[in-house]
Tab-separated table of C-alpha atoms in Angstrom:
chain	number	residue	atom	x	y	z
A	1	UNK	CA	-11.449	15.583	-23.351
A	2	UNK	CA	-13.543	13.146	-25.322
A	3	UNK	CA	-13.317	9.397	-24.979
A	4	UNK	CA	-11.635	8.854	-28.407
A	5	UNK	CA	-8.963	11.400	-27.492
A	6	UNK	CA	-8.414	9.675	-24.140
A	7	UNK	CA	-7.953	6.328	-25.932
A	8	UNK	CA	-5.412	7.874	-28.340
A	9	UNK	CA	-3.323	9.232	-25.464
A	10	UNK	CA	-3.502	5.931	-23.597
A	11	UNK	CA	-2.471	3.913	-26.643
A	12	UNK	CA	0.533	6.202	-27.149
A	13	UNK	CA	1.899	4.781	-23.931
A	14	UNK	CA	4.115	7.788	-23.092
A	15	UNK	CA	3.753	10.187	-20.233
A	16	UNK	CA	6.075	13.014	-19.139
A	17	UNK	CA	5.851	15.430	-16.282
A	18	UNK	CA	5.911	18.326	-18.783
A	19	UNK	CA	3.163	17.072	-21.050
A	20	UNK	CA	0.422	15.238	-19.229
A	21	UNK	CA	-3.162	14.484	-20.249
A	22	UNK	CA	-5.666	16.175	-17.927
A	23	UNK	CA	-6.863	12.859	-16.505
A	24	UNK	CA	-3.286	11.898	-15.648
A	25	UNK	CA	-2.712	15.244	-13.984
A	26	UNK	CA	-5.827	14.732	-11.852
A	27	UNK	CA	-4.833	11.234	-10.766
A	28	UNK	CA	-1.245	12.494	-10.136
A	29	UNK	CA	-2.401	15.341	-7.896
A	30	UNK	CA	-5.108	13.385	-6.001
A	31	UNK	CA	-2.635	10.570	-5.235
A	32	UNK	CA	-0.099	13.168	-4.053
A	33	UNK	CA	-2.554	14.841	-1.668
A	34	UNK	CA	-4.061	11.574	-0.351
A	35	UNK	CA	-0.602	10.179	0.334
A	36	UNK	CA	0.336	13.372	2.243
A	37	UNK	CA	-2.195	12.365	4.869
A	38	UNK	CA	-1.006	8.739	4.948
A	39	UNK	CA	2.705	9.495	5.260
A	40	UNK	CA	2.116	12.205	7.810
A	41	UNK	CA	0.191	9.782	9.981
A	42	UNK	CA	2.808	7.087	9.401
A	43	UNK	CA	5.587	9.334	10.583
A	44	UNK	CA	4.106	9.952	14.020
A	45	UNK	CA	1.732	7.048	14.751
A	46	UNK	CA	4.310	4.786	16.424
A	47	UNK	CA	5.810	7.723	18.369
A	48	UNK	CA	2.299	8.874	19.428
A	49	UNK	CA	1.477	5.314	20.513
A	50	UNK	CA	4.702	4.919	22.536
A	51	UNK	CA	4.628	8.406	24.143
A	52	UNK	CA	3.489	8.532	27.803
A	53	UNK	CA	-0.069	9.474	28.525
A	54	UNK	CA	1.075	12.627	30.343
A	55	UNK	CA	2.741	13.757	27.107
A	56	UNK	CA	-0.427	13.216	25.112
A	57	UNK	CA	0.387	9.748	23.810
A	58	UNK	CA	-1.278	6.394	24.202
A	59	UNK	CA	1.293	4.992	26.604
A	60	UNK	CA	1.661	1.633	24.857
A	61	UNK	CA	4.549	-0.679	25.509
A	62	UNK	CA	7.380	-0.454	22.966
A	63	UNK	CA	6.535	-3.870	21.411
A	64	UNK	CA	2.872	-2.906	21.028
A	65	UNK	CA	3.704	0.506	19.601
A	66	UNK	CA	6.062	-1.085	17.087
A	67	UNK	CA	3.406	-3.631	16.102
A	68	UNK	CA	0.541	-1.134	15.853
A	69	UNK	CA	1.441	0.286	12.445
A	70	UNK	CA	1.908	-3.129	10.879
A	71	UNK	CA	-1.401	-4.303	12.306
A	72	UNK	CA	-3.241	-1.163	11.202
A	73	UNK	CA	-1.856	-1.166	7.657
A	74	UNK	CA	-2.694	-4.873	7.346
A	75	UNK	CA	-6.333	-4.084	8.150
A	76	UNK	CA	-6.333	-1.288	5.526
A	77	UNK	CA	-4.927	-3.647	2.972
A	78	UNK	CA	-7.439	-6.337	3.932
A	79	UNK	CA	-10.218	-3.879	3.126
A	80	UNK	CA	-8.719	-3.285	-0.312
A	81	UNK	CA	-10.297	-6.440	-1.746
A	82	UNK	CA	-13.840	-5.453	-0.804
A	83	UNK	CA	-12.855	-1.869	-1.835
A	84	UNK	CA	-11.893	-3.142	-5.268
A	85	UNK	CA	-15.137	-5.186	-5.505
A	86	UNK	CA	-17.171	-2.066	-4.599
A	87	UNK	CA	-15.480	-0.164	-7.420
A	88	UNK	CA	-15.889	-3.025	-9.906
A	89	UNK	CA	-19.465	-4.029	-9.056
A	90	UNK	CA	-21.175	-1.116	-7.292
A	91	UNK	CA	-19.805	2.372	-7.569
A	92	UNK	CA	-17.205	2.484	-10.304
A	93	UNK	CA	-13.622	3.458	-9.629
A	94	UNK	CA	-14.182	7.223	-9.635
A	95	UNK	CA	-16.914	7.147	-7.018
A	96	UNK	CA	-14.872	4.664	-4.976
A	97	UNK	CA	-12.046	7.244	-4.910
A	98	UNK	CA	-14.397	9.972	-3.745
A	99	UNK	CA	-15.937	7.882	-0.929
A	100	UNK	CA	-12.498	6.806	0.198
A	101	UNK	CA	-11.331	10.426	0.503
A	102	UNK	CA	-14.368	11.368	2.611
A	103	UNK	CA	-13.855	8.443	4.980
A	104	UNK	CA	-10.124	9.135	5.336
A	105	UNK	CA	-10.763	12.802	6.048
A	106	UNK	CA	-13.169	11.859	8.809
A	107	UNK	CA	-10.587	9.454	10.190
A	108	UNK	CA	-7.853	12.070	10.446
A	109	UNK	CA	-10.270	14.480	12.098
A	110	UNK	CA	-11.057	11.781	14.678
A	111	UNK	CA	-7.363	11.273	15.357
A	112	UNK	CA	-7.079	14.992	15.925
A	113	UNK	CA	-9.577	14.676	18.878
A	114	UNK	CA	-7.660	14.205	22.180
A	115	UNK	CA	-9.633	11.168	23.336
A	116	UNK	CA	-8.821	7.443	23.314
A	117	UNK	CA	-12.049	6.282	21.667
A	118	UNK	CA	-11.589	8.776	18.898
A	119	UNK	CA	-8.174	7.304	18.084
A	120	UNK	CA	-9.765	3.882	17.667
A	121	UNK	CA	-12.563	5.267	15.529
A	122	UNK	CA	-10.076	7.268	13.462
A	123	UNK	CA	-7.904	4.293	12.654
A	124	UNK	CA	-10.982	2.317	11.634
A	125	UNK	CA	-12.249	5.088	9.327
A	126	UNK	CA	-8.738	5.463	7.858
A	127	UNK	CA	-8.504	1.788	7.130
A	128	UNK	CA	-11.922	1.863	5.375
A	129	UNK	CA	-11.008	5.012	3.402
A	130	UNK	CA	-7.633	3.652	2.323
A	131	UNK	CA	-9.198	0.329	1.402
A	132	UNK	CA	-11.518	2.185	-1.048
A	133	UNK	CA	-9.022	4.682	-2.341
A	134	UNK	CA	-5.914	2.619	-3.228
A	135	UNK	CA	-7.345	-0.242	-5.338
A	136	UNK	CA	-9.735	2.085	-7.221
A	137	UNK	CA	-7.058	4.695	-7.915
A	138	UNK	CA	-4.669	2.050	-9.258
A	139	UNK	CA	-7.524	0.392	-11.220
A	140	UNK	CA	-8.410	3.711	-12.867
A	141	UNK	CA	-4.759	4.283	-13.863
A	142	UNK	CA	-4.632	0.842	-15.460
A	143	UNK	CA	-7.967	1.420	-17.259
A	144	UNK	CA	-6.794	4.700	-18.694
A	145	UNK	CA	-3.528	3.229	-20.028
A	146	UNK	CA	-3.443	0.565	-22.721
A	147	UNK	CA	-0.143	-1.330	-22.796
A	148	UNK	CA	2.250	-2.402	-20.034
A	149	UNK	CA	5.112	-0.107	-21.116
A	150	UNK	CA	2.888	2.972	-20.772
A	151	UNK	CA	1.463	1.760	-17.418
A	152	UNK	CA	4.857	1.026	-15.915
A	153	UNK	CA	6.210	4.415	-16.889
A	154	UNK	CA	3.027	6.186	-15.752
A	155	UNK	CA	2.965	4.454	-12.423
A	156	UNK	CA	6.670	5.078	-11.803
A	157	UNK	CA	6.258	8.737	-12.578
A	158	UNK	CA	3.201	8.821	-10.316
A	159	UNK	CA	5.642	7.846	-7.568
A	160	UNK	CA	7.302	11.225	-8.033
A	161	UNK	CA	4.181	13.021	-6.782
A	162	UNK	CA	3.655	10.502	-4.045
A	163	UNK	CA	7.172	10.976	-2.794
A	164	UNK	CA	6.814	14.776	-2.741
A	165	UNK	CA	4.049	14.152	-0.230
A	166	UNK	CA	6.029	11.494	1.556
A	167	UNK	CA	8.976	13.920	1.829
A	168	UNK	CA	6.949	16.946	3.027
A	169	UNK	CA	4.438	15.160	5.285
A	170	UNK	CA	6.959	13.859	7.916
A	171	UNK	CA	8.648	17.229	8.068
A	172	UNK	CA	5.370	19.053	8.759
A	173	UNK	CA	3.376	16.574	10.811
A	174	UNK	CA	6.495	15.210	12.521
A	175	UNK	CA	7.485	18.641	13.805
A	176	UNK	CA	3.920	19.547	14.863
A	177	UNK	CA	3.386	16.158	16.453
A	178	UNK	CA	6.684	15.859	18.375
A	179	UNK	CA	7.148	19.531	19.212
A	180	UNK	CA	3.640	20.930	19.531
A	181	UNK	CA	0.777	18.399	19.709
A	182	UNK	CA	0.233	14.926	18.290
A	183	UNK	CA	-3.398	15.811	17.512
A	184	UNK	CA	-2.361	18.973	15.589
A	185	UNK	CA	-0.122	16.823	13.436
A	186	UNK	CA	-3.057	14.539	12.569
A	187	UNK	CA	-5.363	17.476	11.842
A	188	UNK	CA	-3.049	18.724	9.072
A	189	UNK	CA	-3.427	15.415	7.282
A	190	UNK	CA	-7.215	15.752	7.170
A	191	UNK	CA	-7.001	19.016	5.166
A	192	UNK	CA	-5.037	17.423	2.339
A	193	UNK	CA	-7.439	14.540	1.986
A	194	UNK	CA	-10.526	16.706	1.998
A	195	UNK	CA	-9.007	18.880	-0.693
A	196	UNK	CA	-8.500	15.683	-2.705
A	197	UNK	CA	-12.231	14.983	-2.438
A	198	UNK	CA	-13.081	18.461	-3.730
A	199	UNK	CA	-10.681	18.064	-6.694
A	200	UNK	CA	-12.177	14.709	-7.634
A	201	UNK	CA	-15.679	16.127	-7.480
A	202	UNK	CA	-14.825	18.637	-10.199
A	203	UNK	CA	-12.857	16.228	-12.453
A	204	UNK	CA	-15.473	13.684	-13.589
A	205	UNK	CA	-15.579	14.924	-17.161
A	206	UNK	CA	-11.896	14.312	-17.757
A	207	UNK	CA	-12.218	10.505	-17.810
A	208	UNK	CA	-14.630	10.211	-20.729
A	209	UNK	CA	-16.937	7.927	-18.743
A	210	UNK	CA	-14.203	5.480	-17.703
A	211	UNK	CA	-14.584	4.355	-14.146
A	212	UNK	CA	-17.813	6.298	-13.595
A	213	UNK	CA	-19.974	3.144	-13.375
A	214	UNK	CA	-19.439	-0.428	-12.506
A	215	UNK	CA	-18.275	-2.344	-15.562
A	216	UNK	CA	-20.214	-5.447	-14.504
A	217	UNK	CA	-22.831	-4.247	-12.005
A	218	UNK	CA	-23.727	-6.618	-9.220
A	219	UNK	CA	-27.127	-8.268	-9.498
A	220	UNK	CA	-29.714	-7.745	-6.692
A	221	UNK	CA	-28.880	-11.274	-5.496
A	222	UNK	CA	-25.131	-10.503	-5.345
A	223	UNK	CA	-25.819	-7.224	-3.535
A	224	UNK	CA	-27.856	-9.008	-0.907
A	225	UNK	CA	-25.244	-11.736	-0.570
A	226	UNK	CA	-22.491	-9.101	-0.115
A	227	UNK	CA	-24.588	-7.218	2.460
A	228	UNK	CA	-25.228	-10.421	4.411
A	229	UNK	CA	-21.538	-11.293	4.333
A	230	UNK	CA	-20.513	-7.805	5.546
A	231	UNK	CA	-23.134	-7.943	8.267
A	232	UNK	CA	-21.910	-11.381	9.397
A	233	UNK	CA	-18.325	-10.265	9.583
A	234	UNK	CA	-19.271	-7.051	11.479
A	235	UNK	CA	-21.476	-9.035	13.808
A	236	UNK	CA	-18.654	-11.453	14.623
A	237	UNK	CA	-16.302	-8.605	15.326
A	238	UNK	CA	-18.806	-6.966	17.679
A	239	UNK	CA	-19.405	-10.240	19.506
A	240	UNK	CA	-15.645	-10.896	19.807
A	241	UNK	CA	-14.967	-7.418	21.160
A	242	UNK	CA	-17.855	-7.741	23.676
A	243	UNK	CA	-16.532	-11.090	24.901
A	244	UNK	CA	-13.048	-9.722	25.322
A	245	UNK	CA	-14.395	-6.680	27.212
A	246	UNK	CA	-16.488	-8.847	29.567
A	247	UNK	CA	-13.549	-11.183	30.336
A	248	UNK	CA	-11.160	-8.252	30.817
A	249	UNK	CA	-8.904	-9.289	27.932
A	250	UNK	CA	-9.633	-6.346	25.636
A	251	UNK	CA	-6.366	-4.498	25.133
A	252	UNK	CA	-4.191	-2.963	22.404
A	253	UNK	CA	-2.081	-6.130	22.382
A	254	UNK	CA	-5.177	-8.299	21.765
A	255	UNK	CA	-6.490	-6.045	19.017
A	256	UNK	CA	-3.098	-6.064	17.295
A	257	UNK	CA	-2.900	-9.860	17.416
A	258	UNK	CA	-6.478	-10.278	16.041
A	259	UNK	CA	-5.674	-7.964	13.147
A	260	UNK	CA	-2.487	-9.922	12.508
A	261	UNK	CA	-4.271	-13.292	12.440
A	262	UNK	CA	-6.976	-11.919	10.106
A	263	UNK	CA	-4.285	-10.617	7.766
A	264	UNK	CA	-3.000	-14.173	7.445
A	265	UNK	CA	-6.337	-15.910	6.950
A	266	UNK	CA	-8.123	-13.488	4.616
A	267	UNK	CA	-5.608	-13.351	1.801
A	268	UNK	CA	-6.026	-17.117	1.447
A	269	UNK	CA	-9.827	-16.804	1.399
A	270	UNK	CA	-9.672	-13.861	-1.036
A	271	UNK	CA	-7.409	-15.655	-3.479
A	272	UNK	CA	-9.405	-18.921	-3.408
A	273	UNK	CA	-12.702	-17.050	-3.838
A	274	UNK	CA	-11.384	-15.123	-6.840
A	275	UNK	CA	-9.823	-18.260	-8.355
A	276	UNK	CA	-13.077	-20.152	-8.143
A	277	UNK	CA	-15.104	-17.366	-9.773
A	278	UNK	CA	-17.178	-19.097	-12.512
A	279	UNK	CA	-16.466	-16.242	-14.925
A	280	UNK	CA	-12.800	-17.240	-15.215
A	281	UNK	CA	-11.551	-19.287	-18.102
A	282	UNK	CA	-8.826	-21.921	-17.774
A	283	UNK	CA	-6.290	-19.461	-19.220
A	284	UNK	CA	-7.191	-16.789	-16.723
A	285	UNK	CA	-6.842	-19.208	-13.842
A	286	UNK	CA	-3.401	-20.124	-15.144
A	287	UNK	CA	-2.346	-16.495	-15.133
A	288	UNK	CA	-3.863	-16.007	-11.686
A	289	UNK	CA	-1.706	-18.905	-10.418
A	290	UNK	CA	1.336	-17.199	-11.928
A	291	UNK	CA	0.348	-13.871	-10.350
A	292	UNK	CA	0.311	-15.593	-6.957
A	293	UNK	CA	4.129	-15.602	-7.125
A	294	UNK	CA	4.050	-11.841	-7.719
A	295	UNK	CA	1.756	-11.407	-4.726
A	296	UNK	CA	4.024	-13.499	-2.482
A	297	UNK	CA	7.019	-11.440	-3.564
A	298	UNK	CA	5.096	-8.276	-2.683
A	299	UNK	CA	4.237	-9.842	0.695
A	300	UNK	CA	7.913	-10.251	1.531
A	301	UNK	CA	8.562	-6.716	0.424
A	302	UNK	CA	5.849	-5.347	2.756
A	303	UNK	CA	7.128	-7.442	5.730
A	304	UNK	CA	10.353	-5.499	5.534
A	305	UNK	CA	8.973	-2.056	4.477
A	306	UNK	CA	6.493	-2.105	7.432
A	307	UNK	CA	9.493	-1.817	9.749
A	308	UNK	CA	10.292	1.633	8.412
A	309	UNK	CA	7.439	3.233	10.356
A	310	UNK	CA	7.915	1.052	13.462
A	311	UNK	CA	11.193	-0.529	14.491
A	312	UNK	CA	13.432	1.723	12.354
A	313	UNK	CA	11.701	4.825	13.735
A	314	UNK	CA	12.258	3.662	17.316
A	315	UNK	CA	15.843	2.804	16.441
A	316	UNK	CA	16.272	6.354	15.131
A	317	UNK	CA	14.805	7.743	18.350
A	318	UNK	CA	16.870	5.598	20.733
A	319	UNK	CA	20.134	4.649	18.995
A	320	UNK	CA	20.870	7.269	16.326
A	321	UNK	CA	22.679	10.554	16.598
A	322	UNK	CA	20.004	13.003	15.399
A	323	UNK	CA	22.297	16.036	15.403
A	324	UNK	CA	22.662	17.651	12.030
A	325	UNK	CA	24.895	20.758	11.692
A	326	UNK	CA	24.564	21.259	15.455
A	327	UNK	CA	20.753	21.016	15.470
A	328	UNK	CA	18.687	18.128	16.818
A	329	UNK	CA	16.032	16.848	14.432
A	330	UNK	CA	12.824	14.905	15.269
A	331	UNK	CA	13.082	11.129	14.758
A	332	UNK	CA	10.006	11.282	12.569
A	333	UNK	CA	11.943	13.350	10.004
A	334	UNK	CA	13.890	10.310	8.965
A	335	UNK	CA	10.708	9.031	7.334
A	336	UNK	CA	11.428	11.669	4.679
A	337	UNK	CA	14.634	9.893	3.611
A	338	UNK	CA	12.987	7.176	1.524
A	339	UNK	CA	10.757	9.565	-0.489
A	340	UNK	CA	13.747	11.852	-1.051
A	341	UNK	CA	15.654	8.979	-2.588
A	342	UNK	CA	12.633	7.862	-4.609
A	343	UNK	CA	12.251	11.359	-6.099
A	344	UNK	CA	15.758	10.894	-7.502
A	345	UNK	CA	15.284	7.280	-8.511
A	346	UNK	CA	11.712	7.190	-9.941
A	347	UNK	CA	12.414	9.079	-13.191
A	348	UNK	CA	15.378	6.849	-13.872
A	349	UNK	CA	13.414	3.700	-13.160
A	350	UNK	CA	10.534	4.972	-15.303
A	351	UNK	CA	13.006	5.292	-18.186
A	352	UNK	CA	14.845	1.994	-17.663
A	353	UNK	CA	12.124	-0.331	-16.340
A	354	UNK	CA	10.204	-0.874	-19.611
A	355	UNK	CA	13.475	-1.876	-21.301
A	356	UNK	CA	14.062	-4.737	-18.771
A	357	UNK	CA	12.377	-7.875	-20.016
A	358	UNK	CA	10.587	-10.087	-17.492
A	359	UNK	CA	8.519	-9.559	-14.375
A	360	UNK	CA	10.701	-12.102	-12.508
A	361	UNK	CA	13.866	-10.127	-13.224
A	362	UNK	CA	12.345	-6.890	-11.927
A	363	UNK	CA	10.897	-8.496	-8.809
A	364	UNK	CA	14.156	-10.323	-8.131
A	365	UNK	CA	16.297	-7.202	-8.341
A	366	UNK	CA	13.867	-5.282	-6.126
A	367	UNK	CA	13.840	-7.967	-3.416
A	368	UNK	CA	17.619	-8.229	-3.452
A	369	UNK	CA	17.882	-4.499	-2.876
A	370	UNK	CA	15.323	-4.533	-0.023
A	371	UNK	CA	17.049	-7.527	1.622
A	372	UNK	CA	20.453	-5.934	1.297
A	373	UNK	CA	19.040	-2.878	3.175
A	374	UNK	CA	18.350	-5.084	6.217
A	375	UNK	CA	21.793	-6.680	5.957
A	376	UNK	CA	23.208	-3.142	6.232
A	377	UNK	CA	20.911	-2.572	9.184
A	378	UNK	CA	22.376	-5.659	10.807
A	379	UNK	CA	25.811	-3.993	10.819
A	380	UNK	CA	24.437	-0.647	11.952
A	381	UNK	CA	22.463	-2.133	14.887
A	382	UNK	CA	25.475	-4.192	15.999
A	383	UNK	CA	27.433	-0.943	16.426
A	384	UNK	CA	24.685	0.288	18.774
A	385	UNK	CA	24.543	-2.724	20.975
A	386	UNK	CA	26.898	-1.249	23.560
A	387	UNK	CA	24.603	1.792	23.991
A	388	UNK	CA	26.442	4.134	21.662
A	389	UNK	CA	24.534	6.182	19.097
A	390	UNK	CA	25.321	5.474	15.486
A	391	UNK	CA	25.585	7.860	12.553
A	392	UNK	CA	22.585	8.841	10.516
A	393	UNK	CA	24.362	7.481	7.428
A	394	UNK	CA	23.562	3.895	8.427
A	395	UNK	CA	19.819	4.522	8.247
A	396	UNK	CA	20.246	6.684	5.139
A	397	UNK	CA	21.859	3.773	3.299
A	398	UNK	CA	19.085	1.436	4.428
A	399	UNK	CA	16.401	3.891	3.195
A	400	UNK	CA	18.274	4.310	-0.117
A	401	UNK	CA	18.190	0.547	-0.777
A	402	UNK	CA	14.583	0.258	0.265
A	403	UNK	CA	13.630	3.153	-1.986
A	404	UNK	CA	15.258	1.510	-4.961
A	405	UNK	CA	13.444	-1.769	-4.282
A	406	UNK	CA	10.112	-0.098	-3.617
A	407	UNK	CA	9.925	1.914	-6.836
A	408	UNK	CA	10.633	-1.224	-8.866
A	409	UNK	CA	8.398	-3.702	-7.042
A	410	UNK	CA	5.388	-1.419	-6.717
A	411	UNK	CA	5.383	-0.442	-10.392
A	412	UNK	CA	5.792	-4.012	-11.564
A	413	UNK	CA	3.224	-5.587	-9.243
A	414	UNK	CA	0.507	-3.033	-9.980
A	415	UNK	CA	1.200	-2.928	-13.709
A	416	UNK	CA	1.078	-6.739	-13.990
A	417	UNK	CA	-2.346	-6.799	-12.386
A	418	UNK	CA	-3.965	-5.377	-15.545
A	419	UNK	CA	-2.983	-8.408	-17.624
A	420	UNK	CA	-4.143	-11.169	-15.283
A	421	UNK	CA	-7.917	-11.354	-15.565
A	422	UNK	CA	-8.920	-8.476	-17.884
A	423	UNK	CA	-10.390	-5.021	-17.216
A	424	UNK	CA	-13.691	-6.276	-15.727
A	425	UNK	CA	-11.745	-7.857	-12.816
A	426	UNK	CA	-8.989	-5.303	-12.372
A	427	UNK	CA	-10.265	-3.827	-9.153
A	428	UNK	CA	-10.430	-7.189	-7.481
A	429	UNK	CA	-7.005	-8.252	-8.738
A	430	UNK	CA	-5.438	-5.123	-7.318
A	431	UNK	CA	-7.509	-5.591	-4.157
A	432	UNK	CA	-6.078	-9.123	-3.916
A	433	UNK	CA	-2.586	-7.718	-4.307
A	434	UNK	CA	-3.265	-5.453	-1.354
A	435	UNK	CA	-4.574	-8.438	0.582
A	436	UNK	CA	-1.111	-9.951	0.279
A	437	UNK	CA	0.353	-6.588	1.303
A	438	UNK	CA	-1.869	-6.962	4.394
A	439	UNK	CA	-0.299	-10.412	4.889
A	440	UNK	CA	3.091	-8.711	4.831
A	441	UNK	CA	1.966	-6.043	7.291
A	442	UNK	CA	0.407	-8.662	9.618
A	443	UNK	CA	3.414	-10.951	9.550
A	444	UNK	CA	5.674	-7.880	10.073
A	445	UNK	CA	3.701	-6.875	13.187
A	446	UNK	CA	4.204	-10.388	14.528
A	447	UNK	CA	7.834	-10.673	13.563
A	448	UNK	CA	8.757	-7.331	15.086
A	449	UNK	CA	8.136	-8.765	18.524
A	450	UNK	CA	10.996	-11.180	17.914
A	451	UNK	CA	13.348	-8.238	18.000
A	452	UNK	CA	12.843	-8.127	21.810
A	453	UNK	CA	13.608	-11.895	22.079
A	454	UNK	CA	16.831	-11.886	20.033
A	455	UNK	CA	19.566	-9.457	19.272
A	456	UNK	CA	18.663	-6.848	16.674
A	457	UNK	CA	21.629	-7.664	14.409
A	458	UNK	CA	20.490	-11.308	14.165
A	459	UNK	CA	16.910	-10.189	13.583
A	460	UNK	CA	17.868	-7.888	10.707
A	461	UNK	CA	20.248	-10.414	9.209
A	462	UNK	CA	17.628	-13.132	9.192
A	463	UNK	CA	14.962	-11.037	7.455
A	464	UNK	CA	17.423	-9.433	5.030
A	465	UNK	CA	19.000	-12.778	4.110
A	466	UNK	CA	15.606	-14.401	3.355
A	467	UNK	CA	14.528	-11.462	1.152
A	468	UNK	CA	17.739	-11.457	-0.808
A	469	UNK	CA	17.607	-15.232	-1.279
A	470	UNK	CA	13.998	-15.126	-2.537
A	471	UNK	CA	15.048	-12.388	-4.902
A	472	UNK	CA	17.641	-14.669	-6.387
A	473	UNK	CA	14.984	-17.365	-6.811
A	474	UNK	CA	12.843	-14.933	-8.798
A	475	UNK	CA	15.855	-14.132	-11.019
A	476	UNK	CA	16.505	-17.837	-11.672
A	477	UNK	CA	12.816	-18.640	-12.371
A	478	UNK	CA	12.162	-15.590	-14.571
A	479	UNK	CA	11.214	-17.621	-17.654
A	480	UNK	CA	8.744	-19.824	-15.785
A	481	UNK	CA	6.981	-16.810	-14.274
A	482	UNK	CA	6.943	-14.941	-17.572
A	483	UNK	CA	5.327	-17.901	-19.362
A	484	UNK	CA	2.689	-18.226	-16.623
A	485	UNK	CA	1.639	-14.593	-17.043
A	486	UNK	CA	1.438	-14.619	-20.876
A	487	UNK	CA	-2.055	-14.149	-22.240
A	488	UNK	CA	-3.305	-16.339	-25.113
A	489	UNK	CA	-5.831	-15.370	-27.741
A	490	UNK	CA	-8.192	-18.078	-26.522
A	491	UNK	CA	-8.134	-16.489	-23.056
A	492	UNK	CA	-9.638	-13.205	-24.238
A	493	UNK	CA	-13.268	-13.084	-23.208
A	494	UNK	CA	-15.612	-10.339	-24.333
A	495	UNK	CA	-16.888	-8.291	-21.404
A	496	UNK	CA	-20.352	-8.511	-22.809
A	497	UNK	CA	-20.242	-12.306	-22.574
A	498	UNK	CA	-19.256	-11.998	-18.936
A	499	UNK	CA	-22.052	-9.582	-18.252
A	500	UNK	CA	-24.579	-11.947	-19.907
A	501	UNK	CA	-23.325	-14.863	-17.881
A	502	UNK	CA	-21.959	-16.801	-20.889
A	503	UNK	CA	-18.686	-17.647	-19.057
């Protein structure tokens, strides 16, 4: 497909599952396969961490196991900003995707090895691979579409493929992990990601040159500066780990807390650094200030969603009747509930969402739904306080509300990123969005410990009430947010001027 033909399809702004451009099909399938690995790992990580050593697990305390996923995902999201920068300034989005797949495949293979150090190495490799893949995949989608209506529909429909993986992965890896071997479950995920790398390697010609090279390549000075910065951060981490090991304080709890603290500090640094970029005009900084509200809304969303693979999974294992038609099912299978609901909801949202006017309205509705899910969980957990097991229907209703909120918030937050600073900054804007998702994961891994210090009904009611209230605030301030994100003609800066240093 030639570049002009790609532009024509993008400008049309319509995408259907029956009639896709080849580039969209490739992005659809690669996202589906890469997410298979992620959701498979998500389904069993907390159970693997909490399982006794004699059963092949890590033997972590329940609080640490529940916090592990939030801490890990926050690290992956933290790496999304440098991952977006690498795509924007060094490799281009397509090469960023390919490198991310290779790193993730190596990470899953490391998790498949039955040794403790391999688990640590695997999680680090997975965080680096995800940090490269996600922002560059989403940046490439935004670059191929021209117009918010088309992007929102395309991203929402992309969720269909993602949820097919999210539905199948827990069923396969969950069964293998809980019933056969944790490491066998992880090994299945590696195959899907490595197939993704092969598919990408043969698809370069479909994008008409888009995303193949950095739009604004880093200068030699910038490359050296980035290398020094990365070396400094890595050196500090090595020194910190060495000090903790020497003093006998190196533990899973310490590592989780360090990751959580970094997830709070780095989003602030990332936002301020991007805001102070000399290439930004006053209008772009105004839109970036407006987009901060979108990022904070996404943070709250991720605080709650991070519980799905941690506290809610443990609740399913310990307090839920897992008998269905006389057969006991693995607790990890409940992770398939949310994608099953999204498969039903995503096409509807893709049809309706472009007709709803205002980012604030969409974010507000999504947060109200997510918050209501935890209010429902408050009632369900109160029924289990006396030791009785509750019906699966309670968790099913929670997952339904979370699915509805997720498909709205994700599509709106990612789609809005394309209009904030222009195409030459798109990777870093999406990377910044994932930094705030890291903030949500880090705060979630901290907050989940409060569930052991207070009753679970109060814990769920508090988080759910805050999310619903903030959602109402977004609804009431929809015009203010909309005005802050509107682009003006004077804000449009030619990419060539940026490349020449004229702005």
